mmCIF file of C-alpha atoms and ligand atoms in Angstrom:
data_model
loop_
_atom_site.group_PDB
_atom_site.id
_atom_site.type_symbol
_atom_site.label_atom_id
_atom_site.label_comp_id
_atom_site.label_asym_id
_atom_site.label_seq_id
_atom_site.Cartn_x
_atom_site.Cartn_y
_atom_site.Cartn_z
ATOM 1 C CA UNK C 22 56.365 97.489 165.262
ATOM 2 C CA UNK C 23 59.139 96.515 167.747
ATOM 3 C CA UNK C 24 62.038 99.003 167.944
ATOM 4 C CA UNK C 25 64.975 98.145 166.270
ATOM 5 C CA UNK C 26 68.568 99.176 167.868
ATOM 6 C CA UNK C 27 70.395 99.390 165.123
ATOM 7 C CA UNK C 28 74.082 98.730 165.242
ATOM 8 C CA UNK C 29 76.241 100.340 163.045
ATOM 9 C CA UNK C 30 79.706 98.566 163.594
ATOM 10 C CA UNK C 31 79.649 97.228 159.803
ATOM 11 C CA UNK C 32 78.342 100.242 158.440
ATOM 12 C CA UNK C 33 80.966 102.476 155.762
ATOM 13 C CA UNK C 34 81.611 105.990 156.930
ATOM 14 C CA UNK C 35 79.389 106.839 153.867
ATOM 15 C CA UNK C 36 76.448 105.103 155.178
ATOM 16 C CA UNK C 37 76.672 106.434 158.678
ATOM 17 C CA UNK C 38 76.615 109.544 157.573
ATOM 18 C CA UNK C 39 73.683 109.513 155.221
ATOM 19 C CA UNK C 40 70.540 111.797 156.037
ATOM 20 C CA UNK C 41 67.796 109.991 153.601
ATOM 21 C CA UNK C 42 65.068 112.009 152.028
ATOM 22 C CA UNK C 43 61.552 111.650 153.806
ATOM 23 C CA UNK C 44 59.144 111.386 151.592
ATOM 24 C CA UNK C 45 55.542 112.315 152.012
ATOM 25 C CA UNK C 46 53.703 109.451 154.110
ATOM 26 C CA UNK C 47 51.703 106.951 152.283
ATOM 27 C CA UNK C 48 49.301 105.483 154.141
ATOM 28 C CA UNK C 49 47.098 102.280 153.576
ATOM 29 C CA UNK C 50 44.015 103.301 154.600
ATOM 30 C CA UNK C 51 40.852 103.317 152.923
ATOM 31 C CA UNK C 52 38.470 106.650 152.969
ATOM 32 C CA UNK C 53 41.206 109.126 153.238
ATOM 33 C CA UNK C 54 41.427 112.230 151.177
ATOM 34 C CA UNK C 55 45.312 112.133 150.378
ATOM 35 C CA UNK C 56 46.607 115.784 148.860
ATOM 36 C CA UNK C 57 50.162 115.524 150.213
ATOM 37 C CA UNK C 58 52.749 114.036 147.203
ATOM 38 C CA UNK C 59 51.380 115.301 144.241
ATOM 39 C CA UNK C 60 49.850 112.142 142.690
ATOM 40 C CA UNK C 61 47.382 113.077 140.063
ATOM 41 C CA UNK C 62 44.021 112.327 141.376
ATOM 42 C CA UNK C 63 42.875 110.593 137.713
ATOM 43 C CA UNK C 64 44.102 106.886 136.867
ATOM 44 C CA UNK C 65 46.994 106.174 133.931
ATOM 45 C CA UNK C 66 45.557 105.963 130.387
ATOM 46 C CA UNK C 67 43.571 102.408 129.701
ATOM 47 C CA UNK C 68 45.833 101.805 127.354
ATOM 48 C CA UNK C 69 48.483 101.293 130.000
ATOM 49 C CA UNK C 70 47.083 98.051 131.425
ATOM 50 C CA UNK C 71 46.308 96.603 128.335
ATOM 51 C CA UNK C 72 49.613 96.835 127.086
ATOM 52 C CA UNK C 73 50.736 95.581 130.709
ATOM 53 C CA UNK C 74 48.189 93.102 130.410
ATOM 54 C CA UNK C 75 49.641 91.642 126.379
ATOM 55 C CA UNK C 76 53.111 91.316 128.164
ATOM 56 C CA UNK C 77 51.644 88.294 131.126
ATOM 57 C CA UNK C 78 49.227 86.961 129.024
ATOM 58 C CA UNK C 79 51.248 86.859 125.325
ATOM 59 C CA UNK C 80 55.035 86.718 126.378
ATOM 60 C CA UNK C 81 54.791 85.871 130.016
ATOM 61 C CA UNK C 82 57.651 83.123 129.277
ATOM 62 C CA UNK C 83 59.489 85.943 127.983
ATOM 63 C CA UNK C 84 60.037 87.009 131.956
ATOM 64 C CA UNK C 85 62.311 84.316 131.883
ATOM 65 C CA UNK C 86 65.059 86.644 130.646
ATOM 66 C CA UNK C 87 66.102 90.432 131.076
ATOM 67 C CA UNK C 88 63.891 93.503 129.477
ATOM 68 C CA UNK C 89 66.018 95.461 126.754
ATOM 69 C CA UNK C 90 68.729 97.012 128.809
ATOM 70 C CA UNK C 91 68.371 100.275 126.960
ATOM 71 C CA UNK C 92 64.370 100.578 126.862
ATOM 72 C CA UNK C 93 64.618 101.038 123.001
ATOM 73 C CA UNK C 94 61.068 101.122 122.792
ATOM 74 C CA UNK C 95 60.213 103.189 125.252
ATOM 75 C CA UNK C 96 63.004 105.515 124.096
ATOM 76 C CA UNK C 97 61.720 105.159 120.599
ATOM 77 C CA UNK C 98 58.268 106.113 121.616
ATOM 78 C CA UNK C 99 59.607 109.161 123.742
ATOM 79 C CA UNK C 100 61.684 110.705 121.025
ATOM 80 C CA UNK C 101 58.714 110.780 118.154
ATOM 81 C CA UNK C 102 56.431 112.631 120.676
ATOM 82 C CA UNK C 103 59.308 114.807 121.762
ATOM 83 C CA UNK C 104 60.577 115.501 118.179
ATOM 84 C CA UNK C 105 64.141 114.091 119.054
ATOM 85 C CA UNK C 106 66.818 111.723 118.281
ATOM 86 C CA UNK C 107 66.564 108.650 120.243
ATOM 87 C CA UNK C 108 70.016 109.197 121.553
ATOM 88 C CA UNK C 109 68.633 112.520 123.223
ATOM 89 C CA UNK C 110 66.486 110.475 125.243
ATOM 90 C CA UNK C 111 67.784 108.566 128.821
ATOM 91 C CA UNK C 112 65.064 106.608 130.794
ATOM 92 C CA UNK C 113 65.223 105.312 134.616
ATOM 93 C CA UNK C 114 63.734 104.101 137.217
ATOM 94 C CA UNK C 115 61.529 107.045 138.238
ATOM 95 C CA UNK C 116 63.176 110.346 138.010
ATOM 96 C CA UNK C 117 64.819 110.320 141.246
ATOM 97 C CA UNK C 118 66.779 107.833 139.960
ATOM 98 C CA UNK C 119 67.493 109.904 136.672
ATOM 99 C CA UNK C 120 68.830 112.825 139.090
ATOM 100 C CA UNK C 121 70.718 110.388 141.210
ATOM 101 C CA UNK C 122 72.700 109.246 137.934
ATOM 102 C CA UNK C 123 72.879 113.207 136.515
ATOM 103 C CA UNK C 124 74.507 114.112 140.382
ATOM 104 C CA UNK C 125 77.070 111.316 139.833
ATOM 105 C CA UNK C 126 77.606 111.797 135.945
ATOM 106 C CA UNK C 127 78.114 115.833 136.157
ATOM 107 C CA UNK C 128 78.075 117.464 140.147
ATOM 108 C CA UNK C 129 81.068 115.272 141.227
ATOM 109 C CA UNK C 130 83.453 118.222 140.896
ATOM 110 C CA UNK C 131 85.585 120.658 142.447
ATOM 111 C CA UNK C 132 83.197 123.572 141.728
ATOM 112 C CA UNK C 133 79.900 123.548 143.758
ATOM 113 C CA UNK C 134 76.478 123.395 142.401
ATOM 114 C CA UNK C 135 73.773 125.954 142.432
ATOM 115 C CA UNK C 136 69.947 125.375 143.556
ATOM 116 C CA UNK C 137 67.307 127.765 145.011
ATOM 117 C CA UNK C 138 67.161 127.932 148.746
ATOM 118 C CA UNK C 139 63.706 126.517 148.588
ATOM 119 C CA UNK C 140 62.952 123.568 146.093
ATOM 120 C CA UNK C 141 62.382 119.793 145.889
ATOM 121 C CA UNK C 142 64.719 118.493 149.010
ATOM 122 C CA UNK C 143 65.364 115.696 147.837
ATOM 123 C CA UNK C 144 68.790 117.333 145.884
ATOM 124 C CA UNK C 145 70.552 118.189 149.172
ATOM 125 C CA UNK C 146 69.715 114.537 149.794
ATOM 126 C CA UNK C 147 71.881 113.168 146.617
ATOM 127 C CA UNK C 148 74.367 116.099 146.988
ATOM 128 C CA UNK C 149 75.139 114.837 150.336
ATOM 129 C CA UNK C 150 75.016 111.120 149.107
ATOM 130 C CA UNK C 151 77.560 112.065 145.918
ATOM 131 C CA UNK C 152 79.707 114.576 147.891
ATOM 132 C CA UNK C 153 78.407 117.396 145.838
ATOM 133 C CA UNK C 154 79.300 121.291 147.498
ATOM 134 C CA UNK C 155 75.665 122.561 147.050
ATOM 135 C CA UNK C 156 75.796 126.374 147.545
ATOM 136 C CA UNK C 157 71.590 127.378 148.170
ATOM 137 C CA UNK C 158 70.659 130.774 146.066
ATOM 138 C CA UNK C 159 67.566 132.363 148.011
ATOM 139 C CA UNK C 160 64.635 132.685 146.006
ATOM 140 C CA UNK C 161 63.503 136.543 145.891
ATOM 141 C CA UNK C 162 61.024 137.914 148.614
ATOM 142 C CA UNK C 163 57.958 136.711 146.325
ATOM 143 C CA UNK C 164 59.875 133.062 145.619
ATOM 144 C CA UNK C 165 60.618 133.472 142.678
ATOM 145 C CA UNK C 166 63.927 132.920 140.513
ATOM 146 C CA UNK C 167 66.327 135.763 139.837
ATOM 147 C CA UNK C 168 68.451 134.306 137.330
ATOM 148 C CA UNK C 169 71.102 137.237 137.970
ATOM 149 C CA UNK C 170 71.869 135.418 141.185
ATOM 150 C CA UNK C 171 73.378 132.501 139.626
ATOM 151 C CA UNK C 172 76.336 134.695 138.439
ATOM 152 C CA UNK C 173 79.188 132.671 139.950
ATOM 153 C CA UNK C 174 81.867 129.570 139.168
ATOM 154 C CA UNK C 175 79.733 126.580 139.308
ATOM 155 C CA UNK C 176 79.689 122.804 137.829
ATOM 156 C CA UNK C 177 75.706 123.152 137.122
ATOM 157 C CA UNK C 178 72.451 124.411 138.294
ATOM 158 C CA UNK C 179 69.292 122.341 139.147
ATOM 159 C CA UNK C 180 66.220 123.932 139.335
ATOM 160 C CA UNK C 181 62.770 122.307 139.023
ATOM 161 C CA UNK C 182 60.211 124.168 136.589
ATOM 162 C CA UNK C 183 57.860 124.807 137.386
ATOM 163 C CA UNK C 184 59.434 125.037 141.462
ATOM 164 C CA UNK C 185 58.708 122.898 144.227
ATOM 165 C CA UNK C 186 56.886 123.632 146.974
ATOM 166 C CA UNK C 187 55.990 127.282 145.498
ATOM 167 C CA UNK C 188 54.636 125.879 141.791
ATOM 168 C CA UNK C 189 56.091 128.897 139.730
ATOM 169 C CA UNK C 190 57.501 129.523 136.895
ATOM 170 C CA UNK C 191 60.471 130.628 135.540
ATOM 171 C CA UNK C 192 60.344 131.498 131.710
ATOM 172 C CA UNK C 193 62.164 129.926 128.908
ATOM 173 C CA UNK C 194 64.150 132.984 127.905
ATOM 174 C CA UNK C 195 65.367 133.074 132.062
ATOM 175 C CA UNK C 196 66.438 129.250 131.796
ATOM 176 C CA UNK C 197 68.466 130.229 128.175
ATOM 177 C CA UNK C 198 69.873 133.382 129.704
ATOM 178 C CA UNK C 199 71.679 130.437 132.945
ATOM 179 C CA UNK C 200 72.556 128.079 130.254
ATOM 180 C CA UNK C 201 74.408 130.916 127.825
ATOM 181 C CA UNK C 202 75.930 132.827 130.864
ATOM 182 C CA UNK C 203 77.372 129.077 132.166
ATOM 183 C CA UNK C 204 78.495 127.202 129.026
ATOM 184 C CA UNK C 205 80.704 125.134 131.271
ATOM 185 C CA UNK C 206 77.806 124.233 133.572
ATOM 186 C CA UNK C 207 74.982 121.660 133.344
ATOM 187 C CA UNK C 208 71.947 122.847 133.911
ATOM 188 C CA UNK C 209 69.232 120.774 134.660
ATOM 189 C CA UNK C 210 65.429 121.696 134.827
ATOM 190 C CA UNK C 211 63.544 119.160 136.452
ATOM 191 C CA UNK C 212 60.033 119.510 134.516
ATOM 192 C CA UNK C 213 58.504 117.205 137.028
ATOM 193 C CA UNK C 214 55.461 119.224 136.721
ATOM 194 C CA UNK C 215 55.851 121.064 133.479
ATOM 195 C CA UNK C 216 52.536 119.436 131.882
ATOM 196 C CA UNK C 217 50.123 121.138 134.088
ATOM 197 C CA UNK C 218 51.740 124.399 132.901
ATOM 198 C CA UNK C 219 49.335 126.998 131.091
ATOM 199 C CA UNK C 220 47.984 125.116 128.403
ATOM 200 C CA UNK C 221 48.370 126.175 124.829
ATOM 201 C CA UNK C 222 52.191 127.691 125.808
ATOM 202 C CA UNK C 223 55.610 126.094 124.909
ATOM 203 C CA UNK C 224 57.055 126.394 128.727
ATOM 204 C CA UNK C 225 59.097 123.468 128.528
ATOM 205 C CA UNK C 226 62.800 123.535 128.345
ATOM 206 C CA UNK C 227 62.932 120.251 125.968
ATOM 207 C CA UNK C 228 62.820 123.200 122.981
ATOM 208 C CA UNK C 229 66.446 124.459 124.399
ATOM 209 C CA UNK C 230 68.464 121.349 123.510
ATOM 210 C CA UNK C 231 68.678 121.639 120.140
ATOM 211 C CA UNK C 232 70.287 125.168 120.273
ATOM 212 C CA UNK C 233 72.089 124.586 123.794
ATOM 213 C CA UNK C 234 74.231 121.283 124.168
ATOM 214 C CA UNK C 235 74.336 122.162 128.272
ATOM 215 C CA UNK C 236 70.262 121.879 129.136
ATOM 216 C CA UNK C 237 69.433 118.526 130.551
ATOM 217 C CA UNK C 238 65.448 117.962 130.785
ATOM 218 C CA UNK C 239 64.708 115.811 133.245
ATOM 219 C CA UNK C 240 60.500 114.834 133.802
ATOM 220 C CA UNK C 241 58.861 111.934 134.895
ATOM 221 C CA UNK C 242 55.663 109.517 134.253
ATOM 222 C CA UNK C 243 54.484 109.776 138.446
ATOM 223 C CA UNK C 244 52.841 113.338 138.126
ATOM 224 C CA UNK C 245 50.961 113.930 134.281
ATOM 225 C CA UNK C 246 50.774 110.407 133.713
ATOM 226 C CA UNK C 247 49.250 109.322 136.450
ATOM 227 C CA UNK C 248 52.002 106.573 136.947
ATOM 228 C CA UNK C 249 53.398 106.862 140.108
ATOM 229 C CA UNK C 250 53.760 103.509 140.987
ATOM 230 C CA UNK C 251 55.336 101.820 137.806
ATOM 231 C CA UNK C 252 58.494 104.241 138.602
ATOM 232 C CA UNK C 253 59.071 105.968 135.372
ATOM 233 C CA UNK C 254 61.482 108.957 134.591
ATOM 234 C CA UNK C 255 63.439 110.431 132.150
ATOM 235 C CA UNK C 256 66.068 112.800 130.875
ATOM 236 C CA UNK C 257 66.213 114.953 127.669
ATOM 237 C CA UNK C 258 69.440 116.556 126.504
ATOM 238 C CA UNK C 259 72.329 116.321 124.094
ATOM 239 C CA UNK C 260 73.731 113.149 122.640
ATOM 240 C CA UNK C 261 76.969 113.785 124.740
ATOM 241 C CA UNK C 262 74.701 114.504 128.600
ATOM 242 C CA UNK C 263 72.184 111.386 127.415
ATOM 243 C CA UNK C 264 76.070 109.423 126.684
ATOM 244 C CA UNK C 265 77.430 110.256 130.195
ATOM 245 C CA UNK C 266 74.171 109.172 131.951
ATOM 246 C CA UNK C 267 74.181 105.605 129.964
ATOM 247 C CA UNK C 268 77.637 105.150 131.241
ATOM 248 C CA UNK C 269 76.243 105.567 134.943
ATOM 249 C CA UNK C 270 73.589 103.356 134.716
ATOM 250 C CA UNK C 271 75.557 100.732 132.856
ATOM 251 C CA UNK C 272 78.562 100.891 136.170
ATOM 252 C CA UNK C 273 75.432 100.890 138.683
ATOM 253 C CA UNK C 274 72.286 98.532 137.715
ATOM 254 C CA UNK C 275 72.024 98.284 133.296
ATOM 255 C CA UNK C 276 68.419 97.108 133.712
ATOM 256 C CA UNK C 277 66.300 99.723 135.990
ATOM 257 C CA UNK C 278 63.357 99.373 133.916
ATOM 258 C CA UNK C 279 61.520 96.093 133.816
ATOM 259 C CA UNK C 280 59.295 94.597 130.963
ATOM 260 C CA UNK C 281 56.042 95.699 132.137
ATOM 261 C CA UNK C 282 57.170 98.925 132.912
ATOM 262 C CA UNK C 283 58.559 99.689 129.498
ATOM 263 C CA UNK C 284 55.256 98.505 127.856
ATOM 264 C CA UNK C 285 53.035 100.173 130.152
ATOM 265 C CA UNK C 286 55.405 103.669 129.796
ATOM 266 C CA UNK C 287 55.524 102.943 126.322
ATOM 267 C CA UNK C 288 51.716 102.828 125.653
ATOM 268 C CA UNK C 289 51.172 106.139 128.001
ATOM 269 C CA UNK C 290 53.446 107.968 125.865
ATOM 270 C CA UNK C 291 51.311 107.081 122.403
ATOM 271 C CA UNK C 292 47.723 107.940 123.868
ATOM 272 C CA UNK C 293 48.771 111.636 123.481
ATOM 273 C CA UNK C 294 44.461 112.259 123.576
ATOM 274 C CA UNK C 295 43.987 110.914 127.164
ATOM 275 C CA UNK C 296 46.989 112.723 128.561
ATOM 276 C CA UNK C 297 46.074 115.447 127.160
ATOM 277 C CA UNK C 298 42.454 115.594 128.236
ATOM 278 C CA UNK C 299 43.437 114.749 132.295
ATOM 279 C CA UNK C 300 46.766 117.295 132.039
ATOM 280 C CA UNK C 301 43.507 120.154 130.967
ATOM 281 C CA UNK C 302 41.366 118.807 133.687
ATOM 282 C CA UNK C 303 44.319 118.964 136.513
ATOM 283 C CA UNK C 304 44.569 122.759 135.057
ATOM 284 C CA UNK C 305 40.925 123.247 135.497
ATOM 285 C CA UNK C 306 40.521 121.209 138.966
ATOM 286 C CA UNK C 307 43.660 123.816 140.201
ATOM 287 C CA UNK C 308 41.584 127.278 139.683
ATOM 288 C CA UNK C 309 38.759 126.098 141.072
ATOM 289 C CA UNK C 310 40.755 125.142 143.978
ATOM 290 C CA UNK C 311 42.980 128.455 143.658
ATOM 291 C CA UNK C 312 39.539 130.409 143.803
ATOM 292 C CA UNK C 313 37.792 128.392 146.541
ATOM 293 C CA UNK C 314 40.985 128.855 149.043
ATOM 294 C CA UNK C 315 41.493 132.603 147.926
ATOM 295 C CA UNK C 316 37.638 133.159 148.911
ATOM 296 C CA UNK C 317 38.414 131.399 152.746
ATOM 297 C CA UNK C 318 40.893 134.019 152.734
ATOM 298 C CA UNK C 319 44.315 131.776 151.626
ATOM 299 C CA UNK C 320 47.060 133.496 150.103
ATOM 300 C CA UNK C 321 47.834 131.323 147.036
ATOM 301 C CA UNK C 322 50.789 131.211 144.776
ATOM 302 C CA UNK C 323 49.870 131.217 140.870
ATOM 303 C CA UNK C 324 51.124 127.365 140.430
ATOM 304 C CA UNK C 325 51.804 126.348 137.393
ATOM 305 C CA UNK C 326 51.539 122.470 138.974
ATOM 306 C CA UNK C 327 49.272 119.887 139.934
ATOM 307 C CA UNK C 328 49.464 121.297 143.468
ATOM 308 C CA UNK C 329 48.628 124.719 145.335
ATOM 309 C CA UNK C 330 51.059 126.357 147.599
ATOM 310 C CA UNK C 331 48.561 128.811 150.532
ATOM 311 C CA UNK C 332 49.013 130.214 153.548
ATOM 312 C CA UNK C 333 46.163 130.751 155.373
ATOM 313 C CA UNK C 334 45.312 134.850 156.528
ATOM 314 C CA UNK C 335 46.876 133.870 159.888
ATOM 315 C CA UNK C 336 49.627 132.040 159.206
ATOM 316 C CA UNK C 337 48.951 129.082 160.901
ATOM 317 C CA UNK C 338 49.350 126.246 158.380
ATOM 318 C CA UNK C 339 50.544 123.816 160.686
ATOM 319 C CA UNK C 340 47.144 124.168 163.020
ATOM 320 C CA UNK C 341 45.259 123.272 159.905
ATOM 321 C CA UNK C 342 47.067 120.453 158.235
ATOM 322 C CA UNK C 343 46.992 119.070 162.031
ATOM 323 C CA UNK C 344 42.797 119.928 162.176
ATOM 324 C CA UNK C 345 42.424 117.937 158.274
ATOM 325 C CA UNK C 346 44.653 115.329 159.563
ATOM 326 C CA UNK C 347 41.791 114.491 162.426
ATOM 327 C CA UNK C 348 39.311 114.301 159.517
ATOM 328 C CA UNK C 349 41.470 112.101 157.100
ATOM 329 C CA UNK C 350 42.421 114.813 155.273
ATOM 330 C CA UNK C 351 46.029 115.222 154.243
ATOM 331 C CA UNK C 352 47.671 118.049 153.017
ATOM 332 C CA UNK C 353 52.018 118.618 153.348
ATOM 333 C CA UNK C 354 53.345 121.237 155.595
ATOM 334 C CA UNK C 355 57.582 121.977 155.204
ATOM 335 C CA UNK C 356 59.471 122.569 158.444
ATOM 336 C CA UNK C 357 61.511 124.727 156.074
ATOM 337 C CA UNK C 358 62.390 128.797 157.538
ATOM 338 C CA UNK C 359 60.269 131.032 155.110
ATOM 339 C CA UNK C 360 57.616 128.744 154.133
ATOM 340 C CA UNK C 361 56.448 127.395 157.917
ATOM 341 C CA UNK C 362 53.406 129.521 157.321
ATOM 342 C CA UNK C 363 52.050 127.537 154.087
ATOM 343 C CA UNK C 364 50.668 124.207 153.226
ATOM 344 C CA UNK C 365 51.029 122.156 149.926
ATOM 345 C CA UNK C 366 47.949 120.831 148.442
ATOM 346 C CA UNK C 367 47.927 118.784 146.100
ATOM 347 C CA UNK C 368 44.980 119.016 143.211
ATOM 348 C CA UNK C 369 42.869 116.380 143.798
ATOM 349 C CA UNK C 370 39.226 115.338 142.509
ATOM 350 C CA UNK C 371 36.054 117.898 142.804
ATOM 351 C CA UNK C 372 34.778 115.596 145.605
ATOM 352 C CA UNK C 373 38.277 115.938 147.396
ATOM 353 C CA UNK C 374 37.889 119.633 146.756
ATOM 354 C CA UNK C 375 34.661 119.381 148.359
ATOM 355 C CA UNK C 376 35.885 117.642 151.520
ATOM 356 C CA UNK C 377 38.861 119.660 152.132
ATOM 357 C CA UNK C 378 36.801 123.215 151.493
ATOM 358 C CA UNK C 379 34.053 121.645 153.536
ATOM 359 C CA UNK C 380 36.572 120.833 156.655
ATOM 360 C CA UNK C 381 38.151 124.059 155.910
ATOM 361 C CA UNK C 382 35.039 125.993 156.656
ATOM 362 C CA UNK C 383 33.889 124.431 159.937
ATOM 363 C CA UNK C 384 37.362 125.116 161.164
ATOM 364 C CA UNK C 385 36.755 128.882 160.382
ATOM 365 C CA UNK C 386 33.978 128.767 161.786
ATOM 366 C CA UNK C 387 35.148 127.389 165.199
HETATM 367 C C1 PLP X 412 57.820 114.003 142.129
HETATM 368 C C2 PLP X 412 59.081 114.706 141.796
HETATM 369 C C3 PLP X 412 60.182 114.013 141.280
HETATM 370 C C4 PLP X 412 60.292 112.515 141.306
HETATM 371 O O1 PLP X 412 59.525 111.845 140.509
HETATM 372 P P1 PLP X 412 59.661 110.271 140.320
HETATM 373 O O2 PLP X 412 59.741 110.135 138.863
HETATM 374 O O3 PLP X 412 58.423 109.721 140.922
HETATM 375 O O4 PLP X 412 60.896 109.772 141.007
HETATM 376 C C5 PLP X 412 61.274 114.730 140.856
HETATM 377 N N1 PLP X 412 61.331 116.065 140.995
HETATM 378 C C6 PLP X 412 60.330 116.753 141.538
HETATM 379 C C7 PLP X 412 60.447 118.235 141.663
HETATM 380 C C8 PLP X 412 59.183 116.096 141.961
HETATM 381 O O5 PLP X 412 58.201 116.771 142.547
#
């Protein structure tokens, strides 16, 4: 690739100043065992390609004109599983997108927001890009969320549930004790990962909006759906939150979903048996991998994700994610003070287990 001096004589102030978010690398190269952004390691549902596959082969003239502004369908679909109205539900172009619109719609104030020191980075990324004050509350010594600590003025909280890097927690009775103590606040739980939580248990915040008119529930299709590429995401909340949002996206771009994506999202949500069955299997793949890391001597936080946050007994995660690298292995390591010392893995198939355990042994034994 030939470098590119880039001259910024046109560019707004806004756009010079921009720091984008870096997202973990996506290589195109066959053979490599990729545990570093928290794809699930099983494909989408059939039923998603067939449905994809009906739209080109039955209404492929029907590309011709724009997809239902509003992704009725989809939004149909989501609500029934969901047990809500239709007008609780907001849909968008991945989730990122869905956050980028809920920064505009409700941070855009003169009172700062609140996030954990340590979570996904990508929301000092839009605070930045919306002119949000984001005022970081550290996580406690053992990362996890004192809700006490969010006693102060603020126009919302954002906190993703189960966290990011660390993959805890934070109870349902926690999240209603920030959304009672801050009726004047949005707070927004980013379940990203919330499907790989403890089976059996009703973790997820979706239950708060019908008592609370302040919780906005944002998750996305990329992680338990296995559908990180058709860019799927969406927000739960109240009528009024869900009204704001539509507003956004209508002043900004009203069609972020296209056809195929709101078929193939559509017919994810109804096979409720497949998802199901891979969300248990992700569960099942993560002890194993909790247990085979604890018995090389990892530290590992109890995630309630798709992904396992260690730190190996001597601290030296970035030696090791460099070591796995040479072997096609790829895990994430975060420049970030407090969590240098750990690596992000992301739960992948048994045979990936097998390869990254394997590696991770012969490096021990070096
Ligand atoms: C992956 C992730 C997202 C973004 O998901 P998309 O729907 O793919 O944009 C949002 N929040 C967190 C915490 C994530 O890990």
């Amino acid at each position: 690739m030939s470098e590119l001096k880039v001259d910024t004589r046109l560019w707004s102030g806004k756009a010079r100043n921009l720091s984008p978010y870096i997202p973990g690398e996506q290589p195109q190269h066959n053979n490599l065992c990729k545990l570093n952004t928290n794809e699930n390691p099983f494909p989408p549902s059939p039923k998603v390609a067939a449905a994809i596959s009906a739209v080109l082969t039955q209404q492929a003239e029907e590309l011709r004109l724009y997809p239902a502004p509003e992704s009725d369908d989809l939004r149909g679909a989501l609500a029934r599983a969901y047990d809500l109205d239709i007008n609780q539900v907001f849909v968008g172009n991945g989730s990122d997108e869905v956050l980028a619109l809920i920064f505009a719609s409700f941070f855009m104030k003169e009172r700062p927001l609140l996030a954990p020191d340590i979570s996904y980075s990508f929301y000092p990324v839009y605070a930045q890009t919306f002119g949000v004050e984001l005022v970081k509350i550290a996580l406690e010594a053992d990362f996890s969320i004192d809700p006490d600590a969010y006693r102060q003025p603020c126009s919302g909280i954002i906190i993703a549930n189960p966290n990011a890097p660390t993959g805890l927690l934070l109870s349902l009775a926690d999240i209603r004790k920030l959304a009672s103590e801050h009726p004047n606040a949005t707070i927004v739980i980013d379940e990203a990962y919330i499907d790989f939580a403890q089976a059996g248990t009703t973790v997820s915040a979706v239950s708060l909006i019908h008592e609370l008119d302040n919780v906005l529930v944002t998750q996305t299709f990329s992680k338990s759906r296995s559908l990180a590429g058709l860019r799927v995401g969406m927000a739960f909340g109240s009528a009024s939150l869900i009204e704001a949002l539509t507003r956004m996206k209508n002043s900004f771009n009203s069609y972020p979903l296209d056809k195929l994506a709101q078929a193939g999202a559509r017919a994810s949500v109804l096979d409720t048996e497949y998802f199901e069955q891979t969300c248990q299997q992700v569960i099942d793949l993560r002890h194993s991998l909790t247990a085979e890391l604890k018995a090389l001597g990892f530290e590992v936080l109890p995630s309630q994700a798709n992904f396992v946050f260690a730190r190996p007994h001597d601290g030296d995660a970035i030696g090791i994610a460099s070591a796995l690298r040479e072997q096609g292995i790829i895990v994430r390591h975060f420049d970030t003070p407090r969590i240098q010392e750990y690596l992000r893995i992301t739960v992948g198939t048994a045979e990936q287990h097998q390869r990254l355990i394997t590696a991770l042994k012969e490096l021990a034994a070096q």
